[in-house]
Amino acid sequence: MPRESGTKRAILDAALDLAAANGISGTTMDDVAVRAGVAKGSLYYNFSSKDKLFEQLLLEGVGTLTECLRNARSGLTGWQAIESMVRALLELLSENRALAKLMAAEILRTDRTWQHSLHLLRQEALAEFVEPIRQTGVPSGLPDGGSDHGSDQLTLIAGSVFGATLMGALDWLVFDPERSVEDVAAAVLYALSGRLKS
Amino acid sequence: MPRESGTKRAILDAALDLAAANGISGTTMDDVAVRAGVAKGSLYYNFSSKDKLFEQLLLEGVGTLTECLRNARSGLTGWQAIESMVRALLELLSENRALAKLMAAEILRTDRTWQHSLHLLRQEALAEFVEPIRQTGVPSGLPDGGSDHGSDQLTLIAGSVFGATLMGALDWLVFDPERSVEDVAAAVLYALSGRLKS
């Protein structure tokens, strides 16, 4: 690995650790330089501002998420794809707790310079859920939606599936980390199975 | 309303506005005093520390949530209760966006002095979902769970239902706020209806 790339990685990792503990607002470029063990000149050579640094961190995180979901549904359709994606997402969250924390904290903010690019990537991640949901049949009896903002009904349903998985993961990772991923996946999939309705 | 209570309310509202914009770490007691229009002496008379102030704010928020869910399921059981709670939760989130943002940001933190009391109240809120889920029938084919941490399978399922609703609300409030609560509720309930599986 080239030296510059190693420095970039060290900076990104340090920023993630600090922001997971103190929030992005509570993290300064000085803190990041100290934690990464790099001079401030080197820090600013790699990232011209704190905004650029955290933008790259968050965009990388959503990219990893999308790739994980895409791999999980490869060769599968419909409910089987959804099952596989729920499991893969739980595993990803359990392996990247600091990033999951940071992204949960960012999810409702509207005052960030990276808002737009993060939104676009987020839609890409949700689209991975949209495809198998579409394969289970076009929702009938639902309002048509289809707004320009990508919040049509299929995206809302995808968001709900994602949210069901995410919140299951939070309970698990924060309060009961010894539990197996299969246990947690079973509970999340139960919530989506319709057995609550029948 | 007694004068002290009015001051307390003004301080809590100011702290909420500031923290929703800048995070708790990015909010100082000085900022809160200025925004609330109170002297620092008065601020510290009402809340002895920043931790105490945000603890009360978050605990109040979870209390409101629990009460809202309890009212929504009053007189209903099973899926009908769940439907009503999903709608009520969406309405509550849409009316309290600043608090919803703040609570989303706090949800994965483990370094707060209020962690324990927030966890207990959070379990109370989830318990409102647990009861109607239990009424739909004891989950069969699921691991038994029953840990001391309250993360048994029913709580995990309740967390998934809550998460499905929360994430549906986020998409809605951030990206498509003109959409009606009924549209969003329909999408969330679709995700939970089992039609993804059939």
Tab-separated table of C-alpha atoms in Angstrom:
chain	number	residue	atom	x	y	z
A	1	MET	CA	0.000	0.000	0.000
A	2	PRO	CA	1.450	3.430	-0.898
A	3	ARG	CA	2.410	5.555	2.080
A	4	GLU	CA	-0.111	8.295	1.314
A	5	SER	CA	-2.953	5.841	1.282
A	6	GLY	CA	-1.814	4.464	4.649
A	7	THR	CA	-1.862	7.961	6.118
A	8	LYS	CA	-5.335	8.622	4.691
A	9	ARG	CA	-6.598	5.391	6.223
A	10	ALA	CA	-5.086	6.229	9.618
A	11	ILE	CA	-6.740	9.662	9.526
A	12	LEU	CA	-10.142	8.238	8.563
A	13	ASP	CA	-9.932	5.586	11.276
A	14	ALA	CA	-8.952	8.166	13.901
A	15	ALA	CA	-11.799	10.483	12.850
A	16	LEU	CA	-14.264	7.599	13.099
A	17	ASP	CA	-13.142	6.593	16.601
A	18	LEU	CA	-13.334	10.168	17.857
A	19	ALA	CA	-16.683	10.994	16.267
A	20	ALA	CA	-18.256	7.760	17.503
A	21	ALA	CA	-17.347	8.831	21.041
A	22	ASN	CA	-17.867	12.613	20.894
A	23	GLY	CA	-19.954	13.320	17.800
A	24	ILE	CA	-18.700	15.133	14.719
A	25	SER	CA	-19.272	18.546	16.319
A	26	GLY	CA	-17.262	17.439	19.337
A	27	THR	CA	-14.299	16.363	17.190
A	28	THR	CA	-11.670	18.862	16.029
A	29	MET	CA	-9.014	18.519	13.349
A	30	ASP	CA	-6.432	18.872	16.154
A	31	ASP	CA	-7.932	15.836	17.905
A	32	VAL	CA	-7.820	13.851	14.663
A	33	ALA	CA	-4.163	14.714	14.019
A	34	VAL	CA	-3.151	13.622	17.533
A	35	ARG	CA	-5.153	10.378	17.441
A	36	ALA	CA	-3.865	9.483	13.954
A	37	GLY	CA	-0.305	10.373	14.932
A	38	VAL	CA	0.184	12.699	11.955
A	39	ALA	CA	1.301	16.331	11.745
A	40	LYS	CA	-1.406	18.907	11.083
A	41	GLY	CA	0.245	19.752	7.769
A	42	SER	CA	-0.108	16.146	6.672
A	43	LEU	CA	-3.721	16.040	7.857
A	44	TYR	CA	-4.663	19.107	5.815
A	45	TYR	CA	-2.640	17.834	2.848
A	46	ASN	CA	-4.924	14.768	2.777
A	47	PHE	CA	-8.205	16.465	3.716
A	48	SER	CA	-8.564	20.187	3.118
A	49	SER	CA	-11.246	20.557	5.802
A	50	LYS	CA	-13.078	18.693	8.538
A	51	ASP	CA	-16.155	18.649	6.306
A	52	LYS	CA	-14.226	16.907	3.504
A	53	LEU	CA	-12.860	14.369	5.943
A	54	PHE	CA	-16.231	13.389	7.368
A	55	GLU	CA	-17.880	13.467	3.986
A	56	GLN	CA	-15.429	10.866	2.714
A	57	LEU	CA	-15.895	8.760	5.842
A	58	LEU	CA	-19.688	8.724	5.543
A	59	LEU	CA	-19.715	8.161	1.782
A	60	GLU	CA	-17.306	5.239	2.187
A	61	GLY	CA	-19.636	3.825	4.839
A	62	VAL	CA	-22.704	3.978	2.610
A	63	GLY	CA	-20.666	2.506	-0.259
A	64	THR	CA	-19.683	-0.461	1.911
A	65	LEU	CA	-23.329	-0.882	2.912
A	66	THR	CA	-24.531	-0.923	-0.698
A	67	GLU	CA	-21.889	-3.435	-1.726
A	68	CYS	CA	-22.761	-5.675	1.214
A	69	LEU	CA	-26.476	-5.655	0.325
A	70	ARG	CA	-25.761	-6.227	-3.371
A	71	ASN	CA	-23.590	-9.241	-2.632
A	72	ALA	CA	-26.171	-10.632	-0.211
A	73	ARG	CA	-28.963	-10.670	-2.776
A	74	SER	CA	-26.836	-11.909	-5.652
A	75	GLY	CA	-28.600	-14.855	-7.331
A	76	LEU	CA	-31.680	-14.531	-5.101
A	77	THR	CA	-35.073	-12.910	-5.620
A	78	GLY	CA	-38.012	-11.722	-3.536
A	79	TRP	CA	-38.296	-12.840	0.090
A	80	GLN	CA	-35.178	-15.045	-0.128
A	81	ALA	CA	-33.171	-11.992	-1.175
A	82	ILE	CA	-34.672	-9.944	1.675
A	83	GLU	CA	-33.821	-12.663	4.218
A	84	SER	CA	-30.245	-12.798	3.001
A	85	MET	CA	-29.906	-9.000	3.063
A	86	VAL	CA	-31.272	-8.726	6.615
A	87	ARG	CA	-28.672	-11.235	7.823
A	88	ALA	CA	-25.841	-9.543	5.904
A	89	LEU	CA	-26.836	-6.122	7.228
A	90	LEU	CA	-26.880	-7.387	10.820
A	91	GLU	CA	-23.402	-8.840	10.361
A	92	LEU	CA	-22.086	-5.657	8.766
A	93	LEU	CA	-23.457	-3.514	11.603
A	94	SER	CA	-21.976	-5.799	14.228
A	95	GLU	CA	-18.548	-5.548	12.580
A	96	ASN	CA	-18.715	-1.758	12.143
A	97	ARG	CA	-20.292	-0.459	15.323
A	98	ALA	CA	-18.489	2.873	15.362
A	99	LEU	CA	-19.555	3.654	11.807
A	100	ALA	CA	-23.107	2.477	12.505
A	101	LYS	CA	-23.281	4.859	15.479
A	102	LEU	CA	-22.001	7.755	13.429
A	103	MET	CA	-24.415	7.115	10.583
A	104	ALA	CA	-27.363	6.796	12.969
A	105	ALA	CA	-26.423	10.199	14.378
A	106	GLU	CA	-26.170	11.767	10.913
A	107	ILE	CA	-29.336	10.314	9.506
A	108	LEU	CA	-31.694	13.142	10.414
A	109	ARG	CA	-29.371	16.102	9.987
A	110	THR	CA	-30.095	18.621	7.299
A	111	ASP	CA	-27.312	21.122	8.005
A	112	ARG	CA	-24.303	19.274	6.595
A	113	THR	CA	-22.332	20.192	3.491
A	114	TRP	CA	-22.338	16.509	2.499
A	115	GLN	CA	-26.131	16.202	2.785
A	116	HIS	CA	-26.719	15.927	-0.959
A	117	SER	CA	-24.071	13.362	-1.838
A	118	LEU	CA	-24.962	11.293	1.224
A	119	HIS	CA	-28.613	11.323	0.184
A	120	LEU	CA	-27.799	10.065	-3.310
A	121	LEU	CA	-25.692	7.199	-1.987
A	122	ARG	CA	-28.323	6.391	0.626
A	123	GLN	CA	-30.874	6.021	-2.171
A	124	GLU	CA	-28.482	3.594	-3.886
A	125	ALA	CA	-28.326	1.488	-0.733
A	126	LEU	CA	-32.118	1.513	-0.340
A	127	ALA	CA	-32.476	0.612	-4.026
A	128	GLU	CA	-30.865	-2.732	-3.205
A	129	PHE	CA	-33.911	-3.440	-1.027
A	130	VAL	CA	-36.339	-1.923	-3.527
A	131	GLU	CA	-35.505	-4.477	-6.211
A	132	PRO	CA	-36.447	-7.657	-4.295
A	133	ILE	CA	-39.475	-5.869	-2.822
A	134	ARG	CA	-40.634	-5.123	-6.356
A	135	GLN	CA	-40.162	-8.812	-7.172
A	136	THR	CA	-42.637	-9.799	-4.431
A	137	GLY	CA	-45.339	-8.076	-6.485
A	138	VAL	CA	-46.392	-4.482	-7.047
A	139	PRO	CA	-48.016	-3.266	-3.844
A	140	SER	CA	-51.759	-3.098	-4.370
A	141	GLY	CA	-54.026	-0.764	-2.442
A	142	LEU	CA	-51.156	1.628	-1.764
A	143	PRO	CA	-51.045	5.256	-2.906
A	144	ASP	CA	-48.971	5.554	-6.050
A	145	GLY	CA	-46.330	7.976	-4.793
A	146	GLY	CA	-43.636	8.495	-7.371
A	147	SER	CA	-42.297	11.837	-6.179
A	148	ASP	CA	-39.126	13.360	-7.590
A	149	HIS	CA	-37.437	12.952	-4.249
A	150	GLY	CA	-37.256	9.176	-4.545
A	151	SER	CA	-39.641	8.730	-1.633
A	152	ASP	CA	-42.141	6.678	-3.585
A	153	GLN	CA	-43.950	3.897	-1.760
A	154	LEU	CA	-41.410	1.211	-2.708
A	155	THR	CA	-38.624	3.323	-1.231
A	156	LEU	CA	-40.659	3.891	1.931
A	157	ILE	CA	-41.240	0.139	2.235
A	158	ALA	CA	-37.521	-0.457	1.655
A	159	GLY	CA	-36.766	2.104	4.359
A	160	SER	CA	-39.074	0.265	6.756
A	161	VAL	CA	-37.349	-3.059	6.098
A	162	PHE	CA	-33.997	-1.376	6.600
A	163	GLY	CA	-35.219	0.334	9.780
A	164	ALA	CA	-36.612	-2.906	11.206
A	165	THR	CA	-33.185	-4.492	10.724
A	166	LEU	CA	-31.243	-1.501	12.032
A	167	MET	CA	-33.266	-1.200	15.224
A	168	GLY	CA	-33.069	-4.939	15.832
A	169	ALA	CA	-29.315	-4.574	15.498
A	170	LEU	CA	-29.156	-1.682	17.961
A	171	ASP	CA	-30.934	-3.574	20.698
A	172	TRP	CA	-28.655	-6.477	20.091
A	173	LEU	CA	-25.327	-4.684	19.930
A	174	VAL	CA	-25.969	-2.270	22.770
A	175	PHE	CA	-27.823	-4.453	25.247
A	176	ASP	CA	-27.221	-8.097	24.410
A	177	PRO	CA	-24.083	-8.531	22.274
A	178	GLU	CA	-23.675	-12.205	23.223
A	179	ARG	CA	-26.782	-13.155	21.254
A	180	SER	CA	-26.148	-14.785	17.857
A	181	VAL	CA	-26.829	-13.050	14.561
A	182	GLU	CA	-29.273	-15.879	13.710
A	183	ASP	CA	-31.384	-15.124	16.806
A	184	VAL	CA	-31.610	-11.474	15.884
A	185	ALA	CA	-32.295	-12.165	12.212
A	186	ALA	CA	-35.110	-14.525	13.253
A	187	ALA	CA	-36.782	-11.757	15.274
A	188	VAL	CA	-36.448	-9.151	12.520
A	189	LEU	CA	-37.759	-11.544	9.860
A	190	TYR	CA	-40.628	-12.508	12.163
A	191	ALA	CA	-41.661	-8.836	12.347
A	192	LEU	CA	-41.707	-8.704	8.531
A	193	SER	CA	-43.294	-12.108	8.001
A	194	GLY	CA	-46.890	-11.033	8.517
A	195	ARG	CA	-47.347	-13.302	11.510
A	196	LEU	CA	-48.118	-10.182	13.540
A	197	LYS	CA	-51.123	-9.624	11.320
A	198	SER	CA	-52.480	-13.146	11.015
B	1	MET	CA	-47.722	28.269	35.328
B	2	PRO	CA	-45.245	29.191	38.091
B	3	ARG	CA	-42.341	31.335	36.987
B	4	GLU	CA	-39.699	28.704	37.709
B	5	SER	CA	-41.499	26.155	35.597
B	6	GLY	CA	-41.672	28.670	32.719
B	7	THR	CA	-37.925	29.241	32.967
B	8	LYS	CA	-37.253	25.510	33.077
B	9	ARG	CA	-39.373	25.025	29.952
B	10	ALA	CA	-37.569	27.844	28.122
B	11	ILE	CA	-34.201	26.284	29.006
B	12	LEU	CA	-35.255	22.812	27.875
B	13	ASP	CA	-36.652	24.182	24.597
B	14	ALA	CA	-33.481	26.178	23.946
B	15	ALA	CA	-31.277	23.160	24.680
B	16	LEU	CA	-33.355	21.037	22.295
B	17	ASP	CA	-33.105	23.552	19.435
B	18	LEU	CA	-29.353	23.907	19.854
B	19	ALA	CA	-28.633	20.198	20.216
B	20	ALA	CA	-30.793	19.316	17.214
B	21	ALA	CA	-28.622	21.650	15.131
B	22	ASN	CA	-25.170	21.088	16.669
B	23	GLY	CA	-25.354	17.870	18.659
B	24	ILE	CA	-25.122	17.679	22.449
B	25	SER	CA	-21.312	17.833	22.356
B	26	GLY	CA	-21.513	20.952	20.192
B	27	THR	CA	-23.840	22.717	22.646
B	28	THR	CA	-22.491	24.590	25.683
B	29	MET	CA	-24.324	25.860	28.764
B	30	ASP	CA	-23.372	29.387	27.624
B	31	ASP	CA	-25.180	28.782	24.308
B	32	VAL	CA	-28.244	27.516	26.162
B	33	ALA	CA	-28.363	30.540	28.483
B	34	VAL	CA	-28.182	32.957	25.533
B	35	ARG	CA	-30.797	31.109	23.469
B	36	ALA	CA	-33.180	30.785	26.431
B	37	GLY	CA	-32.641	34.422	27.399
B	38	VAL	CA	-31.749	33.580	31.001
B	39	ALA	CA	-28.754	34.479	33.153
B	40	LYS	CA	-26.190	31.746	33.734
B	41	GLY	CA	-27.009	31.815	37.439
B	42	SER	CA	-30.622	31.040	36.665
B	43	LEU	CA	-29.620	28.283	34.243
B	44	TYR	CA	-27.460	26.534	36.862
B	45	TYR	CA	-30.122	27.088	39.528
B	46	ASN	CA	-32.508	25.020	37.401
B	47	PHE	CA	-30.031	22.432	36.085
B	48	SER	CA	-26.827	21.842	38.015
B	49	SER	CA	-24.983	20.557	34.919
B	50	LYS	CA	-25.284	20.091	31.178
B	51	ASP	CA	-25.651	16.361	31.791
B	52	LYS	CA	-28.641	16.922	34.091
B	53	LEU	CA	-30.244	19.217	31.547
B	54	PHE	CA	-29.988	16.778	28.644
B	55	GLU	CA	-30.927	13.841	30.810
B	56	GLN	CA	-34.214	15.521	31.697
B	57	LEU	CA	-34.820	16.451	28.053
B	58	LEU	CA	-34.291	12.900	26.808
B	59	LEU	CA	-36.248	11.267	29.622
B	60	GLU	CA	-39.161	13.632	28.980
B	61	GLY	CA	-39.004	12.668	25.300
B	62	VAL	CA	-39.185	8.947	26.008
B	63	GLY	CA	-41.989	9.584	28.492
B	64	THR	CA	-44.007	11.403	25.835
B	65	LEU	CA	-43.349	8.544	23.424
B	66	THR	CA	-44.578	5.921	25.885
B	67	GLU	CA	-47.714	7.886	26.691
B	68	CYS	CA	-48.454	8.370	22.983
B	69	LEU	CA	-48.116	4.624	22.287
B	70	ARG	CA	-50.196	3.702	25.333
B	71	ASN	CA	-53.019	6.013	24.274
B	72	ALA	CA	-52.885	4.721	20.705
B	73	ARG	CA	-53.412	1.100	21.699
B	74	SER	CA	-56.032	1.807	24.348
B	75	GLY	CA	-59.046	-0.475	23.778
B	76	LEU	CA	-57.345	-2.319	20.884
B	77	THR	CA	-55.478	-5.619	20.690
B	78	GLY	CA	-53.070	-7.405	18.336
B	79	TRP	CA	-52.612	-6.099	14.803
B	80	GLN	CA	-55.263	-3.357	15.263
B	81	ALA	CA	-53.266	-2.001	18.192
B	82	ILE	CA	-50.038	-2.172	16.154
B	83	GLU	CA	-51.646	-0.294	13.249
B	84	SER	CA	-52.872	2.436	15.565
B	85	MET	CA	-49.474	2.731	17.277
B	86	VAL	CA	-47.614	2.996	13.964
B	87	ARG	CA	-49.860	5.907	12.927
B	88	ALA	CA	-49.577	7.620	16.300
B	89	LEU	CA	-45.787	7.253	16.300
B	90	LEU	CA	-45.531	8.773	12.814
B	91	GLU	CA	-47.644	11.727	13.927
B	92	LEU	CA	-45.621	12.217	17.086
B	93	LEU	CA	-42.330	12.169	15.164
B	94	SER	CA	-43.640	14.637	12.608
B	95	GLU	CA	-44.660	17.028	15.399
B	96	ASN	CA	-41.379	16.668	17.315
B	97	ARG	CA	-38.693	16.596	14.662
B	98	ALA	CA	-35.993	18.231	16.774
B	99	LEU	CA	-36.479	15.734	19.586
B	100	ALA	CA	-36.635	12.822	17.123
B	101	LYS	CA	-33.282	13.940	15.654
B	102	LEU	CA	-31.709	14.193	19.057
B	103	MET	CA	-32.960	10.792	20.170
B	104	ALA	CA	-31.796	9.149	16.942
B	105	ALA	CA	-28.343	10.586	17.613
B	106	GLU	CA	-28.322	9.322	21.213
B	107	ILE	CA	-29.625	5.869	20.507
B	108	LEU	CA	-26.295	4.084	20.073
B	109	ARG	CA	-24.195	5.997	22.580
B	110	THR	CA	-22.822	4.185	25.565
B	111	ASP	CA	-20.784	6.985	27.136
B	112	ARG	CA	-23.532	9.128	28.669
B	113	THR	CA	-24.252	9.562	32.351
B	114	TRP	CA	-27.966	9.151	31.585
B	115	GLN	CA	-27.455	5.841	29.751
B	116	HIS	CA	-29.056	3.716	32.445
B	117	SER	CA	-32.184	5.752	33.086
B	118	LEU	CA	-32.713	6.263	29.362
B	119	HIS	CA	-32.433	2.512	28.807
B	120	LEU	CA	-35.056	1.759	31.443
B	121	LEU	CA	-37.518	4.235	29.952
B	122	ARG	CA	-36.756	2.997	26.454
B	123	GLN	CA	-37.744	-0.503	27.589
B	124	GLU	CA	-41.016	0.939	28.874
B	125	ALA	CA	-41.731	2.453	25.464
B	126	LEU	CA	-40.898	-0.807	23.678
B	127	ALA	CA	-43.066	-2.698	26.169
B	128	GLU	CA	-46.060	-0.861	24.701
B	129	PHE	CA	-45.323	-2.687	21.431
B	130	VAL	CA	-44.492	-5.966	23.171
B	131	GLU	CA	-47.990	-6.325	24.606
B	132	PRO	CA	-49.970	-6.330	21.315
B	133	ILE	CA	-47.244	-8.470	19.692
B	134	ARG	CA	-47.741	-11.036	22.447
B	135	GLN	CA	-51.484	-10.926	21.723
B	136	THR	CA	-50.877	-11.985	18.106
B	137	GLY	CA	-49.632	-15.311	19.473
B	138	VAL	CA	-46.398	-16.508	21.052
B	139	PRO	CA	-43.791	-16.633	18.277
B	140	SER	CA	-43.226	-20.251	17.328
B	141	GLY	CA	-39.986	-21.508	15.876
B	142	LEU	CA	-38.043	-18.664	17.469
B	143	PRO	CA	-35.236	-19.063	19.979
B	144	ASP	CA	-36.531	-18.553	23.492
B	145	GLY	CA	-34.304	-15.645	24.496
B	146	GLY	CA	-35.310	-14.360	27.907
B	147	SER	CA	-32.067	-12.668	28.890
B	148	ASP	CA	-31.787	-10.446	31.954
B	149	HIS	CA	-31.181	-7.454	29.730
B	150	GLY	CA	-34.744	-7.393	28.432
B	151	SER	CA	-33.591	-8.238	24.923
B	152	ASP	CA	-35.749	-11.312	24.629
B	153	GLN	CA	-37.227	-12.142	21.251
B	154	LEU	CA	-40.464	-10.219	21.859
B	155	THR	CA	-38.466	-7.095	22.652
B	156	LEU	CA	-36.369	-7.592	19.510
B	157	ILE	CA	-39.540	-7.951	17.431
B	158	ALA	CA	-40.958	-4.834	19.102
B	159	GLY	CA	-37.717	-3.016	18.274
B	160	SER	CA	-38.054	-4.070	14.641
B	161	VAL	CA	-41.619	-2.762	14.434
B	162	PHE	CA	-40.485	0.476	16.059
B	163	GLY	CA	-37.491	0.710	13.695
B	164	ALA	CA	-39.617	0.098	10.615
B	165	THR	CA	-41.843	2.994	11.665
B	166	LEU	CA	-38.969	5.284	12.633
B	167	MET	CA	-37.096	4.820	9.365
B	168	GLY	CA	-40.277	5.299	7.354
B	169	ALA	CA	-40.746	8.551	9.255
B	170	LEU	CA	-37.190	9.708	8.544
B	171	ASP	CA	-37.525	9.287	4.798
B	172	TRP	CA	-40.787	11.110	4.954
B	173	LEU	CA	-39.818	14.040	7.154
B	174	VAL	CA	-36.408	14.647	5.617
B	175	PHE	CA	-37.095	14.039	1.937
B	176	ASP	CA	-40.820	14.278	1.299
B	177	PRO	CA	-42.590	16.194	4.078
B	178	GLU	CA	-45.617	17.010	1.893
B	179	ARG	CA	-46.698	13.371	1.876
B	180	SER	CA	-49.599	12.502	4.198
B	181	VAL	CA	-49.199	10.464	7.350
B	182	GLU	CA	-51.653	7.908	5.899
B	183	ASP	CA	-49.390	7.321	2.866
B	184	VAL	CA	-46.408	6.692	5.090
B	185	ALA	CA	-48.363	4.513	7.519
B	186	ALA	CA	-49.589	2.425	4.565
B	187	ALA	CA	-46.003	1.754	3.447
B	188	VAL	CA	-44.782	0.851	6.943
B	189	LEU	CA	-47.753	-1.441	7.578
B	190	TYR	CA	-47.213	-3.049	4.179
B	191	ALA	CA	-43.649	-3.934	5.190
B	192	LEU	CA	-45.009	-5.609	8.343
B	193	SER	CA	-48.023	-7.242	6.705
B	194	GLY	CA	-46.204	-10.294	5.338
B	195	ARG	CA	-47.013	-9.407	1.736
B	196	LEU	CA	-43.249	-9.264	1.116
B	197	LYS	CA	-43.102	-12.933	2.003
B	198	SER	CA	-46.148	-14.248	0.204
